[in-house]
Amino acid sequence: MHPPHVDSPPHPHPPGPRSAALAAAALAVPSVLLLLLVAFSWDPLLALDGDIARTTHRWAVDDPGLTHAFRILTDWVWDPWTMRAVAAAAVVWLMWRHRAWWPALWVAVTCAVGTVVQQGLKSAIGRERPVWPDPVDSAHYAAFPSGHAMTATVVCGLLLWLLHLYGAGRALRRTALAVAVVSVVGVGLTRVWLGVHWPSDVVGGWLLGALLVALAVASYERWVSSGRP
């Protein structure tokens, strides 16, 4: 038997556009709701954000060793530019190794759209970051949504989708899923620990990133099902 051409990814049971669209619809509700609560400064949310942020900042000040480790992780390992470099490597690999132009385009465009949406929301909402008398780290520009959390979610989600699309083995997919979960959750926790984001900024980044991935997958599956590629 001849293996299937890689630009037509092997997939015994394609998920179809409907399942991805349903996931996108399910993610859109909490994403929009949280965005509105932040934009209109809902008091219970602000109070919860403040309580959590003050507690974690106190821990960060009391444990400089762990705080330093978190700074290395958030500034180098899980930095948005590191995540984008990983996505760019995946795009190059798809085009050079497999001539898979359409998946490569979807990954590149989704990452670009994610950056535009993230920066646009930051500018539109203009939420202030936490301010501390004894900061352990610093960050600039508006707070909501967390760029680190959203970028990590988008890139990790797209990479998991590519592994699924190309029929990667179960062991590889499970390993990749574990790394993705640790990265996405970890980067969010470091941003709150370092006192540069409110918890709802991180949750917003996670939700919006997952929503963008779901929309990208749904649109790709619809494009494929139409026979255009």
JSON list of N, CA, C and O in Angstrom, two decimals, residues 78-133:
[
{"chain": "A", "resi": 78, "resn": "TRP", "atom": "N", "xyz": [8.03, 30.60, 27.81]},
{"chain": "A", "resi": 78, "resn": "TRP", "atom": "CA", "xyz": [6.64, 30.80, 27.41]},
{"chain": "A", "resi": 78, "resn": "TRP", "atom": "C", "xyz": [6.36, 32.22, 26.91]},
{"chain": "A", "resi": 78, "resn": "TRP", "atom": "O", "xyz": [5.19, 32.63, 26.82]},
{"chain": "A", "resi": 79, "resn": "ASP", "atom": "N", "xyz": [7.39, 32.96, 26.60]},
{"chain": "A", "resi": 79, "resn": "ASP", "atom": "CA", "xyz": [7.21, 34.30, 26.07]},
{"chain": "A", "resi": 79, "resn": "ASP", "atom": "C", "xyz": [6.44, 34.25, 24.74]},
{"chain": "A", "resi": 79, "resn": "ASP", "atom": "O", "xyz": [6.60, 33.30, 23.96]},
{"chain": "A", "resi": 80, "resn": "PRO", "atom": "N", "xyz": [5.57, 35.24, 24.45]},
{"chain": "A", "resi": 80, "resn": "PRO", "atom": "CA", "xyz": [4.83, 35.21, 23.18]},
{"chain": "A", "resi": 80, "resn": "PRO", "atom": "C", "xyz": [5.72, 35.09, 21.95]},
{"chain": "A", "resi": 80, "resn": "PRO", "atom": "O", "xyz": [5.36, 34.42, 20.98]},
{"chain": "A", "resi": 81, "resn": "TRP", "atom": "N", "xyz": [6.89, 35.73, 21.97]},
{"chain": "A", "resi": 81, "resn": "TRP", "atom": "CA", "xyz": [7.76, 35.63, 20.81]},
{"chain": "A", "resi": 81, "resn": "TRP", "atom": "C", "xyz": [8.35, 34.23, 20.65]},
{"chain": "A", "resi": 81, "resn": "TRP", "atom": "O", "xyz": [8.55, 33.75, 19.54]},
{"chain": "A", "resi": 82, "resn": "THR", "atom": "N", "xyz": [8.59, 33.55, 21.78]},
{"chain": "A", "resi": 82, "resn": "THR", "atom": "CA", "xyz": [9.03, 32.15, 21.70]},
{"chain": "A", "resi": 82, "resn": "THR", "atom": "C", "xyz": [7.92, 31.29, 21.11]},
{"chain": "A", "resi": 82, "resn": "THR", "atom": "O", "xyz": [8.17, 30.44, 20.25]},
{"chain": "A", "resi": 83, "resn": "MET", "atom": "N", "xyz": [6.68, 31.52, 21.57]},
{"chain": "A", "resi": 83, "resn": "MET", "atom": "CA", "xyz": [5.55, 30.77, 21.05]},
{"chain": "A", "resi": 83, "resn": "MET", "atom": "C", "xyz": [5.37, 31.01, 19.55]},
{"chain": "A", "resi": 83, "resn": "MET", "atom": "O", "xyz": [5.11, 30.08, 18.77]},
{"chain": "A", "resi": 84, "resn": "ARG", "atom": "N", "xyz": [5.50, 32.27, 19.13]},
{"chain": "A", "resi": 84, "resn": "ARG", "atom": "CA", "xyz": [5.35, 32.58, 17.70]},
{"chain": "A", "resi": 84, "resn": "ARG", "atom": "C", "xyz": [6.47, 31.95, 16.89]},
{"chain": "A", "resi": 84, "resn": "ARG", "atom": "O", "xyz": [6.24, 31.54, 15.74]},
{"chain": "A", "resi": 85, "resn": "ALA", "atom": "N", "xyz": [7.66, 31.87, 17.47]},
{"chain": "A", "resi": 85, "resn": "ALA", "atom": "CA", "xyz": [8.77, 31.22, 16.76]},
{"chain": "A", "resi": 85, "resn": "ALA", "atom": "C", "xyz": [8.48, 29.74, 16.56]},
{"chain": "A", "resi": 85, "resn": "ALA", "atom": "O", "xyz": [8.78, 29.16, 15.50]},
{"chain": "A", "resi": 86, "resn": "VAL", "atom": "N", "xyz": [7.86, 29.10, 17.56]},
{"chain": "A", "resi": 86, "resn": "VAL", "atom": "CA", "xyz": [7.48, 27.69, 17.42]},
{"chain": "A", "resi": 86, "resn": "VAL", "atom": "C", "xyz": [6.44, 27.54, 16.32]},
{"chain": "A", "resi": 86, "resn": "VAL", "atom": "O", "xyz": [6.52, 26.62, 15.49]},
{"chain": "A", "resi": 87, "resn": "ALA", "atom": "N", "xyz": [5.46, 28.43, 16.28]},
{"chain": "A", "resi": 87, "resn": "ALA", "atom": "CA", "xyz": [4.45, 28.39, 15.23]},
{"chain": "A", "resi": 87, "resn": "ALA", "atom": "C", "xyz": [5.07, 28.62, 13.86]},
{"chain": "A", "resi": 87, "resn": "ALA", "atom": "O", "xyz": [4.71, 27.95, 12.88]},
{"chain": "A", "resi": 88, "resn": "ALA", "atom": "N", "xyz": [6.01, 29.56, 13.78]},
{"chain": "A", "resi": 88, "resn": "ALA", "atom": "CA", "xyz": [6.69, 29.82, 12.51]},
{"chain": "A", "resi": 88, "resn": "ALA", "atom": "C", "xyz": [7.47, 28.59, 12.04]},
{"chain": "A", "resi": 88, "resn": "ALA", "atom": "O", "xyz": [7.49, 28.27, 10.84]},
{"chain": "A", "resi": 89, "resn": "ALA", "atom": "N", "xyz": [8.11, 27.89, 12.99]},
{"chain": "A", "resi": 89, "resn": "ALA", "atom": "CA", "xyz": [8.83, 26.66, 12.64]},
{"chain": "A", "resi": 89, "resn": "ALA", "atom": "C", "xyz": [7.87, 25.61, 12.09]},
{"chain": "A", "resi": 89, "resn": "ALA", "atom": "O", "xyz": [8.20, 24.88, 11.14]},
{"chain": "A", "resi": 90, "resn": "ALA", "atom": "N", "xyz": [6.67, 25.53, 12.68]},
{"chain": "A", "resi": 90, "resn": "ALA", "atom": "CA", "xyz": [5.68, 24.57, 12.19]},
{"chain": "A", "resi": 90, "resn": "ALA", "atom": "C", "xyz": [5.23, 24.94, 10.78]},
{"chain": "A", "resi": 90, "resn": "ALA", "atom": "O", "xyz": [5.04, 24.06, 9.92]},
{"chain": "A", "resi": 91, "resn": "VAL", "atom": "N", "xyz": [5.08, 26.23, 10.51]},
{"chain": "A", "resi": 91, "resn": "VAL", "atom": "CA", "xyz": [4.69, 26.69, 9.17]},
{"chain": "A", "resi": 91, "resn": "VAL", "atom": "C", "xyz": [5.77, 26.32, 8.15]},
{"chain": "A", "resi": 91, "resn": "VAL", "atom": "O", "xyz": [5.47, 25.81, 7.06]},
{"chain": "A", "resi": 92, "resn": "VAL", "atom": "N", "xyz": [7.02, 26.59, 8.48]},
{"chain": "A", "resi": 92, "resn": "VAL", "atom": "CA", "xyz": [8.13, 26.26, 7.58]},
{"chain": "A", "resi": 92, "resn": "VAL", "atom": "C", "xyz": [8.19, 24.76, 7.34]},
{"chain": "A", "resi": 92, "resn": "VAL", "atom": "O", "xyz": [8.38, 24.30, 6.20]},
{"chain": "A", "resi": 93, "resn": "TRP", "atom": "N", "xyz": [8.00, 23.99, 8.38]},
{"chain": "A", "resi": 93, "resn": "TRP", "atom": "CA", "xyz": [8.03, 22.53, 8.26]},
{"chain": "A", "resi": 93, "resn": "TRP", "atom": "C", "xyz": [6.92, 22.03, 7.34]},
{"chain": "A", "resi": 93, "resn": "TRP", "atom": "O", "xyz": [7.14, 21.17, 6.50]},
{"chain": "A", "resi": 94, "resn": "LEU", "atom": "N", "xyz": [5.73, 22.60, 7.49]},
{"chain": "A", "resi": 94, "resn": "LEU", "atom": "CA", "xyz": [4.61, 22.18, 6.65]},
{"chain": "A", "resi": 94, "resn": "LEU", "atom": "C", "xyz": [4.86, 22.50, 5.18]},
{"chain": "A", "resi": 94, "resn": "LEU", "atom": "O", "xyz": [4.58, 21.69, 4.30]},
{"chain": "A", "resi": 95, "resn": "MET", "atom": "N", "xyz": [5.42, 23.68, 4.91]},
{"chain": "A", "resi": 95, "resn": "MET", "atom": "CA", "xyz": [5.62, 24.08, 3.52]},
{"chain": "A", "resi": 95, "resn": "MET", "atom": "C", "xyz": [6.83, 23.40, 2.89]},
{"chain": "A", "resi": 95, "resn": "MET", "atom": "O", "xyz": [6.77, 22.94, 1.76]},
{"chain": "A", "resi": 96, "resn": "TRP", "atom": "N", "xyz": [7.92, 23.32, 3.63]},
{"chain": "A", "resi": 96, "resn": "TRP", "atom": "CA", "xyz": [9.16, 22.79, 3.07]},
{"chain": "A", "resi": 96, "resn": "TRP", "atom": "C", "xyz": [9.16, 21.28, 2.99]},
{"chain": "A", "resi": 96, "resn": "TRP", "atom": "O", "xyz": [9.53, 20.69, 1.98]},
{"chain": "A", "resi": 97, "resn": "ARG", "atom": "N", "xyz": [8.71, 20.65, 4.06]},
{"chain": "A", "resi": 97, "resn": "ARG", "atom": "CA", "xyz": [8.79, 19.19, 4.13]},
{"chain": "A", "resi": 97, "resn": "ARG", "atom": "C", "xyz": [7.62, 18.52, 3.42]},
{"chain": "A", "resi": 97, "resn": "ARG", "atom": "O", "xyz": [7.78, 17.49, 2.78]},
{"chain": "A", "resi": 98, "resn": "HIS", "atom": "N", "xyz": [6.42, 19.11, 3.53]},
{"chain": "A", "resi": 98, "resn": "HIS", "atom": "CA", "xyz": [5.21, 18.42, 3.06]},
{"chain": "A", "resi": 98, "resn": "HIS", "atom": "C", "xyz": [4.45, 19.17, 1.97]},
{"chain": "A", "resi": 98, "resn": "HIS", "atom": "O", "xyz": [3.45, 18.65, 1.48]},
{"chain": "A", "resi": 99, "resn": "ARG", "atom": "N", "xyz": [4.88, 20.38, 1.64]},
{"chain": "A", "resi": 99, "resn": "ARG", "atom": "CA", "xyz": [4.14, 21.18, 0.67]},
{"chain": "A", "resi": 99, "resn": "ARG", "atom": "C", "xyz": [2.68, 21.35, 1.07]},
{"chain": "A", "resi": 99, "resn": "ARG", "atom": "O", "xyz": [1.79, 21.39, 0.22]},
{"chain": "A", "resi": 100, "resn": "ALA", "atom": "N", "xyz": [2.47, 21.41, 2.37]},
{"chain": "A", "resi": 100, "resn": "ALA", "atom": "CA", "xyz": [1.10, 21.54, 2.90]},
{"chain": "A", "resi": 100, "resn": "ALA", "atom": "C", "xyz": [0.77, 23.02, 3.05]},
{"chain": "A", "resi": 100, "resn": "ALA", "atom": "O", "xyz": [0.81, 23.59, 4.14]},
{"chain": "A", "resi": 101, "resn": "TRP", "atom": "N", "xyz": [0.44, 23.65, 1.93]},
{"chain": "A", "resi": 101, "resn": "TRP", "atom": "CA", "xyz": [0.28, 25.09, 1.92]},
{"chain": "A", "resi": 101, "resn": "TRP", "atom": "C", "xyz": [-0.93, 25.56, 2.71]},
{"chain": "A", "resi": 101, "resn": "TRP", "atom": "O", "xyz": [-0.86, 26.57, 3.42]},
{"chain": "A", "resi": 102, "resn": "TRP", "atom": "N", "xyz": [-2.04, 24.85, 2.60]},
{"chain": "A", "resi": 102, "resn": "TRP", "atom": "CA", "xyz": [-3.25, 25.33, 3.27]},
{"chain": "A", "resi": 102, "resn": "TRP", "atom": "C", "xyz": [-3.16, 25.24, 4.80]},
{"chain": "A", "resi": 102, "resn": "TRP", "atom": "O", "xyz": [-3.46, 26.23, 5.49]},
{"chain": "A", "resi": 103, "resn": "PRO", "atom": "N", "xyz": [-2.74, 24.11, 5.38]},
{"chain": "A", "resi": 103, "resn": "PRO", "atom": "CA", "xyz": [-2.57, 24.11, 6.84]},
{"chain": "A", "resi": 103, "resn": "PRO", "atom": "C", "xyz": [-1.56, 25.15, 7.31]},
{"chain": "A", "resi": 103, "resn": "PRO", "atom": "O", "xyz": [-1.75, 25.79, 8.34]},
{"chain": "A", "resi": 104, "resn": "ALA", "atom": "N", "xyz": [-0.47, 25.32, 6.55]},
{"chain": "A", "resi": 104, "resn": "ALA", "atom": "CA", "xyz": [0.52, 26.33, 6.92]},
{"chain": "A", "resi": 104, "resn": "ALA", "atom": "C", "xyz": [-0.09, 27.72, 6.91]},
{"chain": "A", "resi": 104, "resn": "ALA", "atom": "O", "xyz": [0.15, 28.54, 7.82]},
{"chain": "A", "resi": 105, "resn": "LEU", "atom": "N", "xyz": [-0.91, 28.01, 5.90]},
{"chain": "A", "resi": 105, "resn": "LEU", "atom": "CA", "xyz": [-1.58, 29.31, 5.83]},
{"chain": "A", "resi": 105, "resn": "LEU", "atom": "C", "xyz": [-2.52, 29.50, 7.01]},
{"chain": "A", "resi": 105, "resn": "LEU", "atom": "O", "xyz": [-2.57, 30.58, 7.60]},
{"chain": "A", "resi": 106, "resn": "TRP", "atom": "N", "xyz": [-3.25, 28.46, 7.35]},
{"chain": "A", "resi": 106, "resn": "TRP", "atom": "CA", "xyz": [-4.21, 28.57, 8.46]},
{"chain": "A", "resi": 106, "resn": "TRP", "atom": "C", "xyz": [-3.48, 28.86, 9.77]},
{"chain": "A", "resi": 106, "resn": "TRP", "atom": "O", "xyz": [-3.93, 29.69, 10.56]},
{"chain": "A", "resi": 107, "resn": "VAL", "atom": "N", "xyz": [-2.36, 28.20, 10.01]},
{"chain": "A", "resi": 107, "resn": "VAL", "atom": "CA", "xyz": [-1.60, 28.44, 11.23]},
{"chain": "A", "resi": 107, "resn": "VAL", "atom": "C", "xyz": [-1.06, 29.86, 11.26]},
{"chain": "A", "resi": 107, "resn": "VAL", "atom": "O", "xyz": [-1.19, 30.57, 12.26]},
{"chain": "A", "resi": 108, "resn": "ALA", "atom": "N", "xyz": [-0.46, 30.29, 10.17]},
{"chain": "A", "resi": 108, "resn": "ALA", "atom": "CA", "xyz": [0.13, 31.64, 10.12]},
{"chain": "A", "resi": 108, "resn": "ALA", "atom": "C", "xyz": [-0.93, 32.72, 10.30]},
{"chain": "A", "resi": 108, "resn": "ALA", "atom": "O", "xyz": [-0.75, 33.66, 11.09]},
{"chain": "A", "resi": 109, "resn": "VAL", "atom": "N", "xyz": [-2.05, 32.59, 9.58]},
{"chain": "A", "resi": 109, "resn": "VAL", "atom": "CA", "xyz": [-3.10, 33.61, 9.67]},
{"chain": "A", "resi": 109, "resn": "VAL", "atom": "C", "xyz": [-3.74, 33.62, 11.05]},
{"chain": "A", "resi": 109, "resn": "VAL", "atom": "O", "xyz": [-4.01, 34.69, 11.62]},
{"chain": "A", "resi": 110, "resn": "THR", "atom": "N", "xyz": [-3.97, 32.46, 11.63]},
{"chain": "A", "resi": 110, "resn": "THR", "atom": "CA", "xyz": [-4.58, 32.39, 12.96]},
{"chain": "A", "resi": 110, "resn": "THR", "atom": "C", "xyz": [-3.70, 33.06, 14.00]},
{"chain": "A", "resi": 110, "resn": "THR", "atom": "O", "xyz": [-4.18, 33.81, 14.86]},
{"chain": "A", "resi": 111, "resn": "CYS", "atom": "N", "xyz": [-2.39, 32.81, 13.94]},
{"chain": "A", "resi": 111, "resn": "CYS", "atom": "CA", "xyz": [-1.47, 33.46, 14.89]},
{"chain": "A", "resi": 111, "resn": "CYS", "atom": "C", "xyz": [-1.47, 34.97, 14.69]},
{"chain": "A", "resi": 111, "resn": "CYS", "atom": "O", "xyz": [-1.46, 35.74, 15.67]},
{"chain": "A", "resi": 112, "resn": "ALA", "atom": "N", "xyz": [-1.49, 35.41, 13.44]},
{"chain": "A", "resi": 112, "resn": "ALA", "atom": "CA", "xyz": [-1.51, 36.85, 13.17]},
{"chain": "A", "resi": 112, "resn": "ALA", "atom": "C", "xyz": [-2.81, 37.49, 13.67]},
{"chain": "A", "resi": 112, "resn": "ALA", "atom": "O", "xyz": [-2.79, 38.55, 14.29]},
{"chain": "A", "resi": 113, "resn": "VAL", "atom": "N", "xyz": [-3.93, 36.83, 13.40]},
{"chain": "A", "resi": 113, "resn": "VAL", "atom": "CA", "xyz": [-5.22, 37.34, 13.86]},
{"chain": "A", "resi": 113, "resn": "VAL", "atom": "C", "xyz": [-5.25, 37.40, 15.39]},
{"chain": "A", "resi": 113, "resn": "VAL", "atom": "O", "xyz": [-5.78, 38.35, 15.98]},
{"chain": "A", "resi": 114, "resn": "GLY", "atom": "N", "xyz": [-4.69, 36.37, 16.02]},
{"chain": "A", "resi": 114, "resn": "GLY", "atom": "CA", "xyz": [-4.65, 36.36, 17.48]},
{"chain": "A", "resi": 114, "resn": "GLY", "atom": "C", "xyz": [-3.92, 37.57, 18.04]},
{"chain": "A", "resi": 114, "resn": "GLY", "atom": "O", "xyz": [-4.37, 38.18, 19.02]},
{"chain": "A", "resi": 115, "resn": "THR", "atom": "N", "xyz": [-2.79, 37.92, 17.43]},
{"chain": "A", "resi": 115, "resn": "THR", "atom": "CA", "xyz": [-2.04, 39.08, 17.89]},
{"chain": "A", "resi": 115, "resn": "THR", "atom": "C", "xyz": [-2.84, 40.37, 17.69]},
{"chain": "A", "resi": 115, "resn": "THR", "atom": "O", "xyz": [-2.87, 41.23, 18.58]},
{"chain": "A", "resi": 116, "resn": "VAL", "atom": "N", "xyz": [-3.50, 40.50, 16.55]},
{"chain": "A", "resi": 116, "resn": "VAL", "atom": "CA", "xyz": [-4.29, 41.70, 16.27]},
{"chain": "A", "resi": 116, "resn": "VAL", "atom": "C", "xyz": [-5.46, 41.81, 17.26]},
{"chain": "A", "resi": 116, "resn": "VAL", "atom": "O", "xyz": [-5.73, 42.88, 17.81]},
{"chain": "A", "resi": 117, "resn": "VAL", "atom": "N", "xyz": [-6.17, 40.70, 17.49]},
{"chain": "A", "resi": 117, "resn": "VAL", "atom": "CA", "xyz": [-7.30, 40.71, 18.41]},
{"chain": "A", "resi": 117, "resn": "VAL", "atom": "C", "xyz": [-6.84, 41.05, 19.82]},
{"chain": "A", "resi": 117, "resn": "VAL", "atom": "O", "xyz": [-7.46, 41.88, 20.52]},
{"chain": "A", "resi": 118, "resn": "GLN", "atom": "N", "xyz": [-5.75, 40.44, 20.23]},
{"chain": "A", "resi": 118, "resn": "GLN", "atom": "CA", "xyz": [-5.21, 40.69, 21.56]},
{"chain": "A", "resi": 118, "resn": "GLN", "atom": "C", "xyz": [-4.86, 42.15, 21.76]},
{"chain": "A", "resi": 118, "resn": "GLN", "atom": "O", "xyz": [-5.28, 42.78, 22.74]},
{"chain": "A", "resi": 119, "resn": "GLN", "atom": "N", "xyz": [-4.12, 42.73, 20.83]},
{"chain": "A", "resi": 119, "resn": "GLN", "atom": "CA", "xyz": [-3.72, 44.13, 20.97]},
{"chain": "A", "resi": 119, "resn": "GLN", "atom": "C", "xyz": [-4.92, 45.07, 20.83]},
{"chain": "A", "resi": 119, "resn": "GLN", "atom": "O", "xyz": [-4.98, 46.11, 21.49]},
{"chain": "A", "resi": 120, "resn": "GLY", "atom": "N", "xyz": [-5.85, 44.71, 19.95]},
{"chain": "A", "resi": 120, "resn": "GLY", "atom": "CA", "xyz": [-7.04, 45.54, 19.80]},
{"chain": "A", "resi": 120, "resn": "GLY", "atom": "C", "xyz": [-7.88, 45.59, 21.06]},
{"chain": "A", "resi": 120, "resn": "GLY", "atom": "O", "xyz": [-8.36, 46.67, 21.45]},
{"chain": "A", "resi": 121, "resn": "LEU", "atom": "N", "xyz": [-8.06, 44.45, 21.71]},
{"chain": "A", "resi": 121, "resn": "LEU", "atom": "CA", "xyz": [-8.84, 44.42, 22.95]},
{"chain": "A", "resi": 121, "resn": "LEU", "atom": "C", "xyz": [-8.12, 45.17, 24.07]},
{"chain": "A", "resi": 121, "resn": "LEU", "atom": "O", "xyz": [-8.75, 45.86, 24.87]},
{"chain": "A", "resi": 122, "resn": "LYS", "atom": "N", "xyz": [-6.81, 45.01, 24.14]},
{"chain": "A", "resi": 122, "resn": "LYS", "atom": "CA", "xyz": [-6.06, 45.75, 25.15]},
{"chain": "A", "resi": 122, "resn": "LYS", "atom": "C", "xyz": [-6.28, 47.25, 24.99]},
{"chain": "A", "resi": 122, "resn": "LYS", "atom": "O", "xyz": [-6.52, 47.97, 25.97]},
{"chain": "A", "resi": 123, "resn": "SER", "atom": "N", "xyz": [-6.21, 47.71, 23.75]},
{"chain": "A", "resi": 123, "resn": "SER", "atom": "CA", "xyz": [-6.39, 49.14, 23.49]},
{"chain": "A", "resi": 123, "resn": "SER", "atom": "C", "xyz": [-7.82, 49.60, 23.77]},
{"chain": "A", "resi": 123, "resn": "SER", "atom": "O", "xyz": [-8.04, 50.66, 24.34]},
{"chain": "A", "resi": 124, "resn": "ALA", "atom": "N", "xyz": [-8.80, 48.77, 23.36]},
{"chain": "A", "resi": 124, "resn": "ALA", "atom": "CA", "xyz": [-10.19, 49.16, 23.52]},
{"chain": "A", "resi": 124, "resn": "ALA", "atom": "C", "xyz": [-10.63, 49.18, 24.98]},
{"chain": "A", "resi": 124, "resn": "ALA", "atom": "O", "xyz": [-11.36, 50.08, 25.41]},
{"chain": "A", "resi": 125, "resn": "ILE", "atom": "N", "xyz": [-10.19, 48.19, 25.75]},
{"chain": "A", "resi": 125, "resn": "ILE", "atom": "CA", "xyz": [-10.63, 48.08, 27.15]},
{"chain": "A", "resi": 125, "resn": "ILE", "atom": "C", "xyz": [-9.75, 48.95, 28.06]},
{"chain": "A", "resi": 125, "resn": "ILE", "atom": "O", "xyz": [-10.25, 49.60, 28.99]},
{"chain": "A", "resi": 126, "resn": "GLY", "atom": "N", "xyz": [-8.46, 48.96, 27.80]},
{"chain": "A", "resi": 126, "resn": "GLY", "atom": "CA", "xyz": [-7.56, 49.83, 28.55]},
{"chain": "A", "resi": 126, "resn": "GLY", "atom": "C", "xyz": [-7.49, 49.54, 30.03]},
{"chain": "A", "resi": 126, "resn": "GLY", "atom": "O", "xyz": [-7.38, 50.46, 30.85]},
{"chain": "A", "resi": 127, "resn": "ARG", "atom": "N", "xyz": [-7.54, 48.28, 30.40]},
{"chain": "A", "resi": 127, "resn": "ARG", "atom": "CA", "xyz": [-7.50, 47.93, 31.82]},
{"chain": "A", "resi": 127, "resn": "ARG", "atom": "C", "xyz": [-6.09, 48.13, 32.39]},
{"chain": "A", "resi": 127, "resn": "ARG", "atom": "O", "xyz": [-5.10, 47.73, 31.80]},
{"chain": "A", "resi": 128, "resn": "GLU", "atom": "N", "xyz": [-6.03, 48.73, 33.57]},
{"chain": "A", "resi": 128, "resn": "GLU", "atom": "CA", "xyz": [-4.75, 48.96, 34.22]},
{"chain": "A", "resi": 128, "resn": "GLU", "atom": "C", "xyz": [-4.22, 47.66, 34.82]},
{"chain": "A", "resi": 128, "resn": "GLU", "atom": "O", "xyz": [-4.99, 46.83, 35.31]},
{"chain": "A", "resi": 129, "resn": "ARG", "atom": "N", "xyz": [-2.91, 47.51, 34.79]},
{"chain": "A", "resi": 129, "resn": "ARG", "atom": "CA", "xyz": [-2.28, 46.36, 35.44]},
{"chain": "A", "resi": 129, "resn": "ARG", "atom": "C", "xyz": [-2.19, 46.58, 36.95]},
{"chain": "A", "resi": 129, "resn": "ARG", "atom": "O", "xyz": [-2.30, 47.73, 37.43]},
{"chain": "A", "resi": 130, "resn": "PRO", "atom": "N", "xyz": [-1.96, 45.51, 37.70]},
{"chain": "A", "resi": 130, "resn": "PRO", "atom": "CA", "xyz": [-1.75, 45.69, 39.15]},
{"chain": "A", "resi": 130, "resn": "PRO", "atom": "C", "xyz": [-0.53, 46.58, 39.43]},
{"chain": "A", "resi": 130, "resn": "PRO", "atom": "O", "xyz": [0.45, 46.55, 38.69]},
{"chain": "A", "resi": 131, "resn": "VAL", "atom": "N", "xyz": [-0.60, 47.35, 40.48]},
{"chain": "A", "resi": 131, "resn": "VAL", "atom": "CA", "xyz": [0.50, 48.21, 40.91]},
{"chain": "A", "resi": 131, "resn": "VAL", "atom": "C", "xyz": [0.85, 47.84, 42.35]},
{"chain": "A", "resi": 131, "resn": "VAL", "atom": "O", "xyz": [-0.03, 47.79, 43.21]},
{"chain": "A", "resi": 132, "resn": "TRP", "atom": "N", "xyz": [2.16, 47.59, 42.60]},
{"chain": "A", "resi": 132, "resn": "TRP", "atom": "CA", "xyz": [2.61, 47.15, 43.91]},
{"chain": "A", "resi": 132, "resn": "TRP", "atom": "C", "xyz": [3.71, 48.08, 44.43]},
{"chain": "A", "resi": 132, "resn": "TRP", "atom": "O", "xyz": [4.51, 48.59, 43.65]},
{"chain": "A", "resi": 133, "resn": "PRO", "atom": "N", "xyz": [3.76, 48.27, 45.75]},
{"chain": "A", "resi": 133, "resn": "PRO", "atom": "CA", "xyz": [4.86, 49.06, 46.32]},
{"chain": "A", "resi": 133, "resn": "PRO", "atom": "C", "xyz": [6.19, 48.34, 46.24]},
{"chain": "A", "resi": 133, "resn": "PRO", "atom": "O", "xyz": [7.25, 48.97, 46.28]}
]
